[in-house]
């Protein structure tokens, strides 16, 4: 297991979470068991309580001035009862016994006539520490946080006189959660999260272009040392300067080489969402009913791994109290399974995979990705590029849109190159990739051996909820993709 040698016993995390979330109003575990037992006075499949205390801060700088600073605390509890494919849900920012009882009485109405059994809260989840429980907001004072983004701006401006504008931000949050389930499971987690990003605008001969970069993960602000700040600034400036000399992108059907790391966002959006359990249970995904079938070219293996150390998408336990896993979704081109939360895995008669996630206590959990990665193949990235006579190399992506049912996608590229005779000949601007996720998987002809993960900036949206995620992949060659261009 990817665990640290200084693992904190889960019982200690539960004790700390109880102190933060339950002790202020005198709630006890016996009282939580009573609320769950009262819900089961009606015949429900299962019920759970999700307590959360979250602190969030952000600082942003523009034109050398700190333009905004924000700090917030969010605290509350979500109460859920599930019967079949129906869920009843209530939430409150009042963590007290009367509020819990009122919410429990509301949600149990979903149940059938009769009574079902619940168990005392006694069973703890797995011991795991994929990240420390450190509160990043306390690892640097306000002056230090402002100094970090000010330093980022100064580095960027010093790199090139054509830099005319710099925007930088730093954000941090710390969540403490406690989950009590009617099967007796009690789980807790302490989740740090930090991120720094920079956007630069350059100008030359009346032409303006921009570049962006950033990173983060589940650690304190000390991660962002001088070398890291310089790397972020240099990458953003280099991208902006590259775009200054970019030519209009060609249009048409061609071979496209995707670079390693962040281009895995295409994998996440165009394919990953289609492998989430709820879409497949409802048969609205292009991958529905295809387990055991070939859905990708040989050599393609895709996993969702919530157990990577310190990664933005990793969790010790998911938002239903299940330990996260390394789930193989596609192996050598064959579909092996889907990402599951508790309700959908029960309805589909498969095991939960630790992918039940929610934005906050005020939201229902659903199957969501954690860190979604395509594993290494056998080809050297130089060999892949050399194999393309006429095509495009996509080094970085911006936004995109995907239709889960059909798998159709449109993605814009923020850094791309025209490829001729196996060489990068000039950068291009305005390029978009247009295609179909399941079809694109079958068009992969070469998979590199240079797997890289993104720098830690990903946020995924689904049904109005946003959660942090990670992506990764090696260099890929995909043939027959449609490129929308400006030339």
Short mmCIF file of C-alpha atoms in Angstrom, two decimals:
data_model
loop_
_atom_site.label_atom_id
_atom_site.label_comp_id
_atom_site.label_asym_id
_atom_site.label_seq_id
_atom_site.Cartn_x
_atom_site.Cartn_y
_atom_site.Cartn_z
CA UNK A 1 0.00 0.00 0.00
CA UNK A 2 1.18 3.55 -0.70
CA UNK A 3 1.20 4.43 3.00
CA UNK A 4 3.65 6.50 5.01
CA UNK A 5 5.86 5.06 7.72
CA UNK A 6 4.38 7.62 10.13
CA UNK A 7 0.79 6.46 9.53
CA UNK A 8 -1.67 8.06 11.93
CA UNK A 9 -4.02 5.40 13.31
CA UNK A 10 -7.52 5.94 12.05
CA UNK A 11 -8.80 5.91 15.63
CA UNK A 12 -6.75 9.05 16.31
CA UNK A 13 -8.24 10.82 13.29
CA UNK A 14 -11.70 9.83 14.47
CA UNK A 15 -10.94 11.22 17.93
CA UNK A 16 -9.72 14.54 16.50
CA UNK A 17 -12.67 14.81 14.10
CA UNK A 18 -15.07 14.09 16.96
CA UNK A 19 -13.44 16.82 19.04
CA UNK A 20 -13.86 19.36 16.23
CA UNK A 21 -17.27 18.33 14.92
CA UNK A 22 -19.19 16.72 17.79
CA UNK A 23 -17.77 18.03 21.06
CA UNK A 24 -18.84 21.71 20.65
CA UNK A 25 -22.51 20.69 20.93
CA UNK A 26 -21.98 17.70 23.20
CA UNK A 27 -22.85 15.06 20.58
CA UNK A 28 -21.76 11.50 21.31
CA UNK A 29 -21.30 8.47 19.08
CA UNK A 30 -24.17 6.78 20.91
CA UNK A 31 -26.43 9.66 19.88
CA UNK A 32 -25.32 9.31 16.25
CA UNK A 33 -26.15 5.61 16.43
CA UNK A 34 -29.55 6.58 17.77
CA UNK A 35 -30.23 8.94 14.86
CA UNK A 36 -29.30 6.21 12.37
CA UNK A 37 -31.42 3.70 14.27
CA UNK A 38 -34.39 6.09 14.10
CA UNK A 39 -33.98 6.37 10.32
CA UNK A 40 -34.12 2.57 10.15
CA UNK A 41 -37.46 2.65 11.97
CA UNK A 42 -38.57 2.68 8.35
CA UNK A 43 -37.29 -0.01 5.99
CA UNK A 44 -34.34 1.59 4.20
CA UNK A 45 -31.32 -0.05 2.60
CA UNK A 46 -28.79 2.12 4.41
CA UNK A 47 -28.26 5.58 5.88
CA UNK A 48 -25.28 7.78 6.66
CA UNK A 49 -24.27 11.03 8.34
CA UNK A 50 -21.54 13.22 6.84
CA UNK A 51 -20.03 15.89 9.10
CA UNK A 52 -17.64 18.48 7.70
CA UNK A 53 -15.61 21.42 8.97
CA UNK A 54 -13.76 23.24 6.17
CA UNK A 55 -11.54 26.32 6.20
CA UNK A 56 -10.62 28.03 2.94
CA UNK A 57 -8.44 30.99 2.03
CA UNK A 58 -7.30 32.66 -1.17
CA UNK A 59 -5.08 35.59 -2.11
CA UNK A 60 -4.77 37.05 -5.59
CA UNK A 61 -2.40 39.60 -7.07
CA UNK A 62 -2.67 41.69 -10.21
CA UNK A 63 -0.54 44.57 -11.47
CA UNK A 64 1.68 44.22 -8.43
CA UNK A 65 -1.23 44.77 -6.05
CA UNK A 66 -3.02 42.25 -3.87
CA UNK A 67 -6.51 42.69 -5.34
CA UNK A 68 -8.37 40.24 -3.10
CA UNK A 69 -8.08 38.10 -0.02
CA UNK A 70 -10.74 35.80 1.31
CA UNK A 71 -11.24 33.46 4.25
CA UNK A 72 -14.25 31.30 4.99
CA UNK A 73 -15.38 28.51 7.30
CA UNK A 74 -18.01 26.01 6.24
CA UNK A 75 -19.47 23.63 8.78
CA UNK A 76 -22.44 21.28 8.76
CA UNK A 77 -23.88 17.81 8.38
CA UNK A 78 -25.62 15.93 5.58
CA UNK A 79 -28.08 13.13 6.37
CA UNK A 80 -28.99 10.53 3.74
CA UNK A 81 -31.25 7.50 3.47
CA UNK A 82 -31.19 5.16 0.46
CA UNK A 83 -33.80 2.71 -0.78
CA UNK A 84 -33.10 1.06 -4.12
CA UNK A 85 -32.23 3.83 -6.56
CA UNK A 86 -33.96 6.51 -4.47
CA UNK A 87 -32.14 8.83 -2.09
CA UNK A 88 -33.60 11.19 0.50
CA UNK A 89 -31.23 13.89 1.69
CA UNK A 90 -31.28 16.73 4.19
CA UNK A 91 -28.50 18.95 5.46
CA UNK A 92 -27.96 21.56 8.12
CA UNK A 93 -25.22 23.95 9.20
CA UNK A 94 -26.41 23.33 12.75
CA UNK A 95 -24.55 20.31 14.11
CA UNK A 96 -26.78 19.50 17.06
CA UNK A 97 -28.92 16.59 18.20
CA UNK A 98 -32.25 18.35 17.50
CA UNK A 99 -31.11 19.24 13.95
CA UNK A 100 -29.89 15.68 13.34
CA UNK A 101 -33.12 14.18 14.58
CA UNK A 102 -35.20 16.53 12.41
CA UNK A 103 -33.11 15.67 9.34
CA UNK A 104 -33.31 11.95 10.13
CA UNK A 105 -37.08 12.10 10.44
CA UNK A 106 -37.30 13.88 7.08
CA UNK A 107 -35.17 11.42 5.14
CA UNK A 108 -36.63 8.22 6.60
CA UNK A 109 -39.89 9.00 4.81
CA UNK A 110 -38.32 7.48 1.71
CA UNK A 111 -38.42 4.07 3.39
CA UNK A 112 -41.00 1.37 3.00
CA UNK A 113 -43.41 0.19 5.70
CA UNK A 114 -41.68 -1.84 8.37
CA UNK A 115 -38.28 -1.62 10.00
CA UNK A 116 -34.69 -2.42 9.01
CA UNK A 117 -31.64 -3.00 11.17
CA UNK A 118 -28.73 -0.69 11.87
CA UNK A 119 -25.54 -1.51 13.76
CA UNK A 120 -23.78 0.32 16.61
CA UNK A 121 -20.91 2.56 15.52
CA UNK A 122 -17.94 0.31 16.17
CA UNK A 123 -16.22 -0.63 12.92
CA UNK A 124 -13.39 1.64 11.83
CA UNK A 125 -12.09 1.81 8.27
CA UNK A 126 -8.58 0.99 7.10
CA UNK A 127 -5.57 2.78 8.58
CA UNK A 128 -4.04 4.94 5.88
CA UNK A 129 -2.09 8.17 5.62
CA UNK A 130 -1.58 9.23 2.01
CA UNK A 131 -0.94 12.78 3.24
CA UNK A 132 -0.41 14.43 6.60
CA UNK A 133 -3.31 16.03 8.47
CA UNK A 134 -1.44 19.35 8.51
CA UNK A 135 -3.53 22.52 8.32
CA UNK A 136 -1.79 24.40 5.48
CA UNK A 137 -3.39 27.69 6.48
CA UNK A 138 -1.17 27.71 9.58
CA UNK A 139 2.08 26.83 7.78
CA UNK A 140 2.68 30.37 6.53
CA UNK A 141 1.58 33.73 7.89
CA UNK A 142 -0.33 36.29 5.82
CA UNK A 143 2.81 38.24 4.96
CA UNK A 144 4.46 35.04 3.73
CA UNK A 145 1.51 34.16 1.50
CA UNK A 146 1.48 37.62 -0.06
CA UNK A 147 5.25 37.46 -0.45
CA UNK A 148 4.99 34.17 -2.37
CA UNK A 149 2.70 35.55 -5.08
CA UNK A 150 4.60 38.85 -5.16
CA UNK A 151 7.80 36.89 -5.70
CA UNK A 152 6.10 34.93 -8.48
CA UNK A 153 5.24 38.18 -10.27
CA UNK A 154 8.75 39.59 -9.91
CA UNK A 155 10.32 36.44 -11.32
CA UNK A 156 7.98 36.50 -14.33
CA UNK A 157 8.65 40.16 -15.11
CA UNK A 158 12.40 39.68 -14.80
CA UNK A 159 12.38 36.84 -17.32
CA UNK A 160 11.42 38.95 -20.35
CA UNK A 161 10.66 42.64 -20.99
CA UNK A 162 7.67 41.69 -23.12
CA UNK A 163 5.76 40.59 -20.01
CA UNK A 164 3.17 43.35 -19.52
CA UNK A 165 0.80 41.84 -16.99
CA UNK A 166 0.97 39.15 -14.31
CA UNK A 167 -1.84 37.62 -12.26
CA UNK A 168 -0.97 35.21 -9.46
CA UNK A 169 -2.97 33.45 -6.78
CA UNK A 170 -2.46 31.22 -3.78
CA UNK A 171 -5.18 29.13 -2.17
CA UNK A 172 -5.32 26.74 0.74
CA UNK A 173 -7.93 24.71 2.53
CA UNK A 174 -8.23 22.21 5.33
CA UNK A 175 -11.16 19.84 5.73
CA UNK A 176 -12.04 17.64 8.67
CA UNK A 177 -14.74 15.07 7.98
CA UNK A 178 -16.49 12.41 10.03
CA UNK A 179 -18.75 9.75 8.49
CA UNK A 180 -21.14 7.56 10.48
CA UNK A 181 -22.97 4.76 8.65
CA UNK A 182 -25.85 2.56 9.64
CA UNK A 183 -23.76 -0.59 9.03
CA UNK A 184 -21.62 0.49 11.99
CA UNK A 185 -18.72 1.99 10.02
CA UNK A 186 -17.14 5.13 11.45
CA UNK A 187 -14.56 6.95 9.31
CA UNK A 188 -12.70 10.25 9.47
CA UNK A 189 -10.19 12.22 7.44
CA UNK A 190 -8.14 15.41 7.67
CA UNK A 191 -7.52 16.83 4.20
CA UNK A 192 -5.05 19.60 3.37
CA UNK A 193 -5.01 21.17 -0.10
CA UNK A 194 -2.90 23.98 -1.56
CA UNK A 195 -2.40 25.51 -4.97
CA UNK A 196 -0.42 28.36 -6.57
CA UNK A 197 -0.99 29.57 -10.13
CA UNK A 198 0.26 32.31 -12.45
CA UNK A 199 -1.05 33.84 -15.66
CA UNK A 200 1.18 36.14 -17.71
CA UNK A 201 0.36 38.37 -20.66
CA UNK A 202 3.07 39.35 -23.13
CA UNK A 203 2.94 41.91 -25.89
CA UNK A 204 5.04 42.55 -29.00
CA UNK A 205 4.25 44.73 -32.02
CA UNK A 206 0.66 45.12 -30.91
CA UNK A 207 0.06 41.39 -30.51
CA UNK A 208 -0.86 40.06 -27.09
CA UNK A 209 -0.73 36.45 -25.90
CA UNK A 210 -0.91 34.71 -22.57
CA UNK A 211 0.53 31.72 -20.74
CA UNK A 212 -0.55 29.88 -17.62
CA UNK A 213 0.89 27.40 -15.14
CA UNK A 214 0.48 26.29 -11.57
CA UNK A 215 0.56 23.37 -9.21
CA UNK A 216 -0.40 22.03 -5.84
CA UNK A 217 -1.44 19.03 -3.81
CA UNK A 218 -2.23 17.78 -0.34
CA UNK A 219 0.58 19.43 1.59
CA UNK A 220 1.53 22.71 3.25
CA UNK A 221 2.78 25.92 1.63
CA UNK A 222 6.41 24.93 2.28
CA UNK A 223 6.23 22.88 -0.92
CA UNK A 224 6.33 26.10 -2.95
CA UNK A 225 9.99 26.99 -2.48
CA UNK A 226 12.01 29.41 -4.59
CA UNK A 227 12.86 26.78 -7.20
CA UNK A 228 9.21 25.81 -7.56
CA UNK A 229 8.06 29.42 -7.96
CA UNK A 230 10.73 30.03 -10.59
CA UNK A 231 9.66 26.91 -12.47
CA UNK A 232 6.00 28.00 -12.51
CA UNK A 233 6.84 31.52 -13.68
CA UNK A 234 9.25 30.35 -16.36
CA UNK A 235 6.76 27.82 -17.75
CA UNK A 236 4.00 30.45 -17.98
CA UNK A 237 6.27 33.02 -19.62
CA UNK A 238 7.70 30.50 -22.08
CA UNK A 239 4.19 29.45 -23.11
CA UNK A 240 3.11 33.06 -23.65
CA UNK A 241 6.22 33.89 -25.70
CA UNK A 242 5.73 30.76 -27.74
CA UNK A 243 2.20 31.88 -28.58
CA UNK A 244 3.56 35.24 -29.77
CA UNK A 245 5.20 33.52 -32.73
CA UNK A 246 2.46 30.94 -33.27
CA UNK A 247 0.86 30.65 -36.69
CA UNK A 248 -2.76 29.85 -37.47
CA UNK A 249 -3.52 26.21 -36.83
CA UNK A 250 -4.28 23.96 -39.80
CA UNK A 251 -7.65 22.24 -40.00
CA UNK A 252 -8.52 18.74 -41.10
CA UNK A 253 -8.17 15.09 -40.15
CA UNK A 254 -4.65 14.18 -39.08
CA UNK A 255 -2.41 12.33 -36.65
CA UNK A 256 -2.11 14.05 -33.29
CA UNK A 257 0.56 13.42 -30.66
CA UNK A 258 -0.50 14.23 -27.11
CA UNK A 259 2.30 15.13 -24.71
CA UNK A 260 2.67 13.54 -21.26
CA UNK A 261 1.05 14.79 -18.06
CA UNK A 262 -1.66 17.48 -18.26
CA UNK A 263 -2.96 16.41 -21.71
CA UNK A 264 -4.44 13.53 -19.72
CA UNK A 265 -7.31 15.96 -19.10
CA UNK A 266 -8.59 14.76 -22.48
CA UNK A 267 -8.61 11.20 -21.11
CA UNK A 268 -10.38 12.41 -17.97
CA UNK A 269 -13.16 14.26 -19.76
CA UNK A 270 -13.68 12.28 -22.94
CA UNK A 271 -13.36 8.81 -21.40
CA UNK A 272 -13.23 8.99 -17.60
CA UNK A 273 -16.72 10.35 -17.04
CA UNK A 274 -18.12 7.63 -19.26
CA UNK A 275 -16.63 5.05 -16.89
CA UNK A 276 -18.42 6.34 -13.78
CA UNK A 277 -20.94 3.89 -12.39
CA UNK A 278 -24.09 6.01 -12.41
CA UNK A 279 -23.92 6.73 -16.15
CA UNK A 280 -23.48 3.02 -16.86
CA UNK A 281 -26.21 1.86 -14.50
CA UNK A 282 -28.60 4.22 -16.27
CA UNK A 283 -27.15 3.10 -19.63
CA UNK A 284 -26.46 6.67 -20.69
CA UNK A 285 -22.73 6.07 -21.23
CA UNK A 286 -21.14 4.92 -24.47
CA UNK A 287 -19.41 2.24 -22.34
CA UNK A 288 -22.60 0.82 -20.78
CA UNK A 289 -22.83 -2.99 -20.87
CA UNK A 290 -19.38 -3.40 -22.42
CA UNK A 291 -17.38 -4.92 -19.52
CA UNK A 292 -15.16 -7.65 -20.95
CA UNK A 293 -15.23 -6.14 -24.44
CA UNK A 294 -12.42 -4.41 -26.31
CA UNK A 295 -12.99 -0.67 -26.07
CA UNK A 296 -9.45 0.56 -26.81
CA UNK A 297 -6.43 -0.34 -28.85
CA UNK A 298 -4.10 -3.05 -27.48
CA UNK A 299 -1.53 -1.64 -25.06
CA UNK A 300 -3.89 0.87 -23.44
CA UNK A 301 -4.39 0.48 -19.69
CA UNK A 302 -6.32 3.10 -17.75
CA UNK A 303 -6.62 3.24 -13.97
CA UNK A 304 -8.25 5.47 -11.39
CA UNK A 305 -5.99 5.61 -8.34
CA UNK A 306 -7.02 7.46 -5.20
CA UNK A 307 -4.03 6.11 -3.23
CA UNK A 308 -1.16 8.22 -4.64
CA UNK A 309 0.84 10.08 -2.00
CA UNK A 310 0.09 13.80 -1.62
CA UNK A 311 -1.78 14.00 -4.93
CA UNK A 312 -4.61 16.49 -5.42
CA UNK A 313 -7.13 13.78 -6.27
CA UNK A 314 -6.13 11.35 -3.51
CA UNK A 315 -8.20 10.57 -0.40
CA UNK A 316 -7.58 8.38 2.62
CA UNK A 317 -11.27 7.51 2.54
CA UNK A 318 -13.92 8.64 0.10
CA UNK A 319 -16.94 10.69 1.17
CA UNK A 320 -18.86 7.54 2.08
CA UNK A 321 -16.16 6.19 4.40
CA UNK A 322 -14.69 3.62 2.00
CA UNK A 323 -10.93 3.38 1.49
CA UNK A 324 -9.89 4.62 -1.93
CA UNK A 325 -8.37 2.10 -4.33
CA UNK A 326 -6.31 1.59 -7.43
CA UNK A 327 -9.08 0.55 -9.82
CA UNK A 328 -8.22 -0.88 -13.24
CA UNK A 329 -10.80 0.46 -15.70
CA UNK A 330 -9.29 -0.65 -19.02
CA UNK A 331 -6.54 -3.28 -19.27
CA UNK A 332 -4.70 -3.82 -22.55
CA UNK A 333 -7.72 -2.35 -24.33
CA UNK A 334 -10.36 -4.48 -22.52
CA UNK A 335 -12.98 -2.79 -20.33
CA UNK A 336 -12.66 -4.23 -16.81
CA UNK A 337 -15.14 -2.20 -14.77
CA UNK A 338 -16.43 1.16 -13.62
CA UNK A 339 -15.82 3.61 -10.79
CA UNK A 340 -18.46 3.07 -8.11
CA UNK A 341 -19.99 4.66 -5.08
CA UNK A 342 -22.00 2.68 -2.54
CA UNK A 343 -25.49 3.03 -4.03
CA UNK A 344 -24.59 2.33 -7.64
CA UNK A 345 -22.31 -0.58 -6.78
CA UNK A 346 -25.16 -2.17 -4.83
CA UNK A 347 -27.61 -1.74 -7.68
CA UNK A 348 -25.07 -3.07 -10.20
CA UNK A 349 -24.00 -5.88 -7.82
CA UNK A 350 -20.34 -4.96 -7.92
CA UNK A 351 -17.99 -3.79 -5.18
CA UNK A 352 -17.63 -0.14 -4.20
CA UNK A 353 -14.31 1.24 -5.45
CA UNK A 354 -13.89 4.19 -3.09
CA UNK A 355 -15.12 6.72 -5.66
CA UNK A 356 -18.08 8.14 -3.73
CA UNK A 357 -17.37 11.88 -3.63
CA UNK A 358 -19.24 15.08 -2.81
CA UNK A 359 -18.38 18.76 -2.87
CA UNK A 360 -19.54 19.37 0.70
CA UNK A 361 -21.95 18.28 3.43
CA UNK A 362 -24.70 20.05 1.47
CA UNK A 363 -24.37 17.67 -1.50
CA UNK A 364 -25.15 14.04 -2.24
CA UNK A 365 -22.23 11.72 -3.02
CA UNK A 366 -21.89 10.26 -6.51
CA UNK A 367 -19.29 8.25 -8.45
CA UNK A 368 -16.39 10.57 -9.26
CA UNK A 369 -12.81 10.22 -10.47
CA UNK A 370 -9.78 10.69 -8.19
CA UNK A 371 -6.48 10.48 -10.14
CA UNK A 372 -7.19 9.05 -13.59
CA UNK A 373 -4.11 7.83 -15.43
CA UNK A 374 -3.15 5.96 -18.60
CA UNK A 375 -0.16 3.72 -17.87
CA UNK A 376 3.09 3.46 -19.80
CA UNK A 377 3.46 1.74 -23.12
CA UNK A 378 6.65 0.65 -24.85
CA UNK A 379 7.55 3.49 -27.23
CA UNK A 380 10.13 6.19 -26.71
CA UNK A 381 8.49 9.64 -27.06
CA UNK A 382 11.10 10.64 -29.64
CA UNK A 383 10.17 7.60 -31.69
CA UNK A 384 6.50 8.58 -31.54
CA UNK A 385 7.14 12.10 -32.77
CA UNK A 386 9.49 10.86 -35.51
CA UNK A 387 6.75 8.57 -36.83
CA UNK A 388 4.45 11.48 -37.77
CA UNK A 389 4.97 12.86 -41.26
CA UNK A 390 2.26 15.52 -41.08
CA UNK A 391 0.24 16.28 -37.99
CA UNK A 392 0.02 18.15 -34.70
CA UNK A 393 1.68 17.91 -31.28
CA UNK A 394 -0.51 18.98 -28.33
CA UNK A 395 1.57 19.97 -25.32
CA UNK A 396 -1.16 21.54 -23.19
CA UNK A 397 -4.94 21.85 -23.13
CA UNK A 398 -7.40 24.46 -21.97
CA UNK A 399 -11.14 23.99 -21.68
CA UNK A 400 -13.41 21.52 -23.40
CA UNK A 401 -16.89 20.07 -23.66
CA UNK A 402 -17.99 16.43 -23.63
CA UNK A 403 -21.30 14.66 -24.19
CA UNK A 404 -21.28 11.61 -21.90
CA UNK A 405 -23.94 9.70 -23.84
CA UNK A 406 -22.28 9.93 -27.25
CA UNK A 407 -18.70 10.48 -26.09
CA UNK A 408 -18.28 13.45 -28.45
CA UNK A 409 -15.76 16.07 -27.32
CA UNK A 410 -14.29 19.42 -28.32
CA UNK A 411 -11.05 20.59 -26.63
CA UNK A 412 -8.96 23.70 -27.12
CA UNK A 413 -5.16 23.55 -27.05
CA UNK A 414 -3.16 26.21 -25.22
CA UNK A 415 0.16 25.01 -26.61
CA UNK A 416 0.47 23.08 -29.86
CA UNK A 417 2.97 22.56 -32.68
CA UNK A 418 2.79 21.68 -36.34
CA UNK A 419 4.66 18.45 -37.02
CA UNK A 420 6.32 17.78 -40.35
CA UNK A 421 8.61 14.84 -41.12
CA UNK A 422 8.82 13.93 -37.44
CA UNK A 423 9.89 17.39 -36.25
CA UNK A 424 8.23 20.31 -34.46
CA UNK A 425 8.40 23.04 -37.10
CA UNK A 426 6.40 25.92 -35.62
CA UNK A 427 3.85 26.60 -32.84
CA UNK A 428 0.20 27.06 -33.79
CA UNK A 429 -2.70 28.91 -32.18
CA UNK A 430 -6.44 28.41 -32.18
CA UNK A 431 -6.31 24.64 -32.51
CA UNK A 432 -9.13 22.44 -31.22
CA UNK A 433 -9.52 18.68 -31.12
CA UNK A 434 -12.88 17.30 -32.19
CA UNK A 435 -13.77 13.66 -31.79
CA UNK A 436 -15.46 10.85 -29.91
CA UNK A 437 -13.87 9.46 -26.74
CA UNK A 438 -14.56 5.75 -27.27
CA UNK A 439 -13.61 6.03 -30.94
CA UNK A 440 -10.40 7.92 -30.10
CA UNK A 441 -9.32 5.07 -27.80
CA UNK A 442 -9.36 2.71 -30.76
CA UNK A 443 -7.25 5.12 -32.83
CA UNK A 444 -4.27 5.16 -30.48
CA UNK A 445 -1.39 3.61 -32.42
CA UNK A 446 1.58 4.31 -30.12
CA UNK A 447 1.83 4.67 -26.32
CA UNK A 448 4.96 6.20 -24.83
CA UNK A 449 7.05 5.10 -21.87
CA UNK A 450 7.25 8.59 -20.29
CA UNK A 451 4.21 8.62 -17.99
CA UNK A 452 3.86 11.94 -16.15
CA UNK A 453 1.25 13.31 -13.76
CA UNK A 454 -0.18 16.80 -13.90
CA UNK A 455 1.24 19.49 -11.62
CA UNK A 456 -1.78 19.48 -9.33
CA UNK A 457 -4.30 21.99 -10.69
CA UNK A 458 -7.28 19.89 -11.78
CA UNK A 459 -10.87 20.50 -10.66
CA UNK A 460 -13.70 18.39 -12.03
CA UNK A 461 -17.32 19.45 -12.38
CA UNK A 462 -20.31 17.11 -12.46
CA UNK A 463 -23.98 17.84 -11.78
CA UNK A 464 -23.06 21.20 -10.27
CA UNK A 465 -20.46 19.79 -7.89
CA UNK A 466 -16.70 20.49 -8.07
CA UNK A 467 -14.00 18.27 -6.57
CA UNK A 468 -10.18 18.22 -6.89
CA UNK A 469 -8.77 15.58 -9.24
CA UNK A 470 -5.54 14.49 -10.88
CA UNK A 471 -4.69 13.24 -14.37
CA UNK A 472 -1.72 11.70 -16.10
CA UNK A 473 -0.56 9.87 -19.20
CA UNK A 474 2.51 9.15 -21.35
CA UNK A 475 3.01 10.55 -24.84
CA UNK A 476 0.35 9.16 -27.25
CA UNK A 477 -0.11 9.06 -30.98
CA UNK A 478 -3.75 9.10 -32.13
CA UNK A 479 -4.52 8.81 -35.82
CA UNK A 480 -7.48 10.23 -37.66
CA UNK A 481 -8.46 12.99 -35.22
CA UNK A 482 -10.29 16.03 -36.53
CA UNK A 483 -8.47 19.28 -35.83
CA UNK A 484 -10.39 22.52 -35.96
CA UNK A 485 -8.01 25.33 -36.89
CA UNK A 486 -7.85 28.98 -37.80
CA UNK A 487 -5.90 28.65 -40.98
#
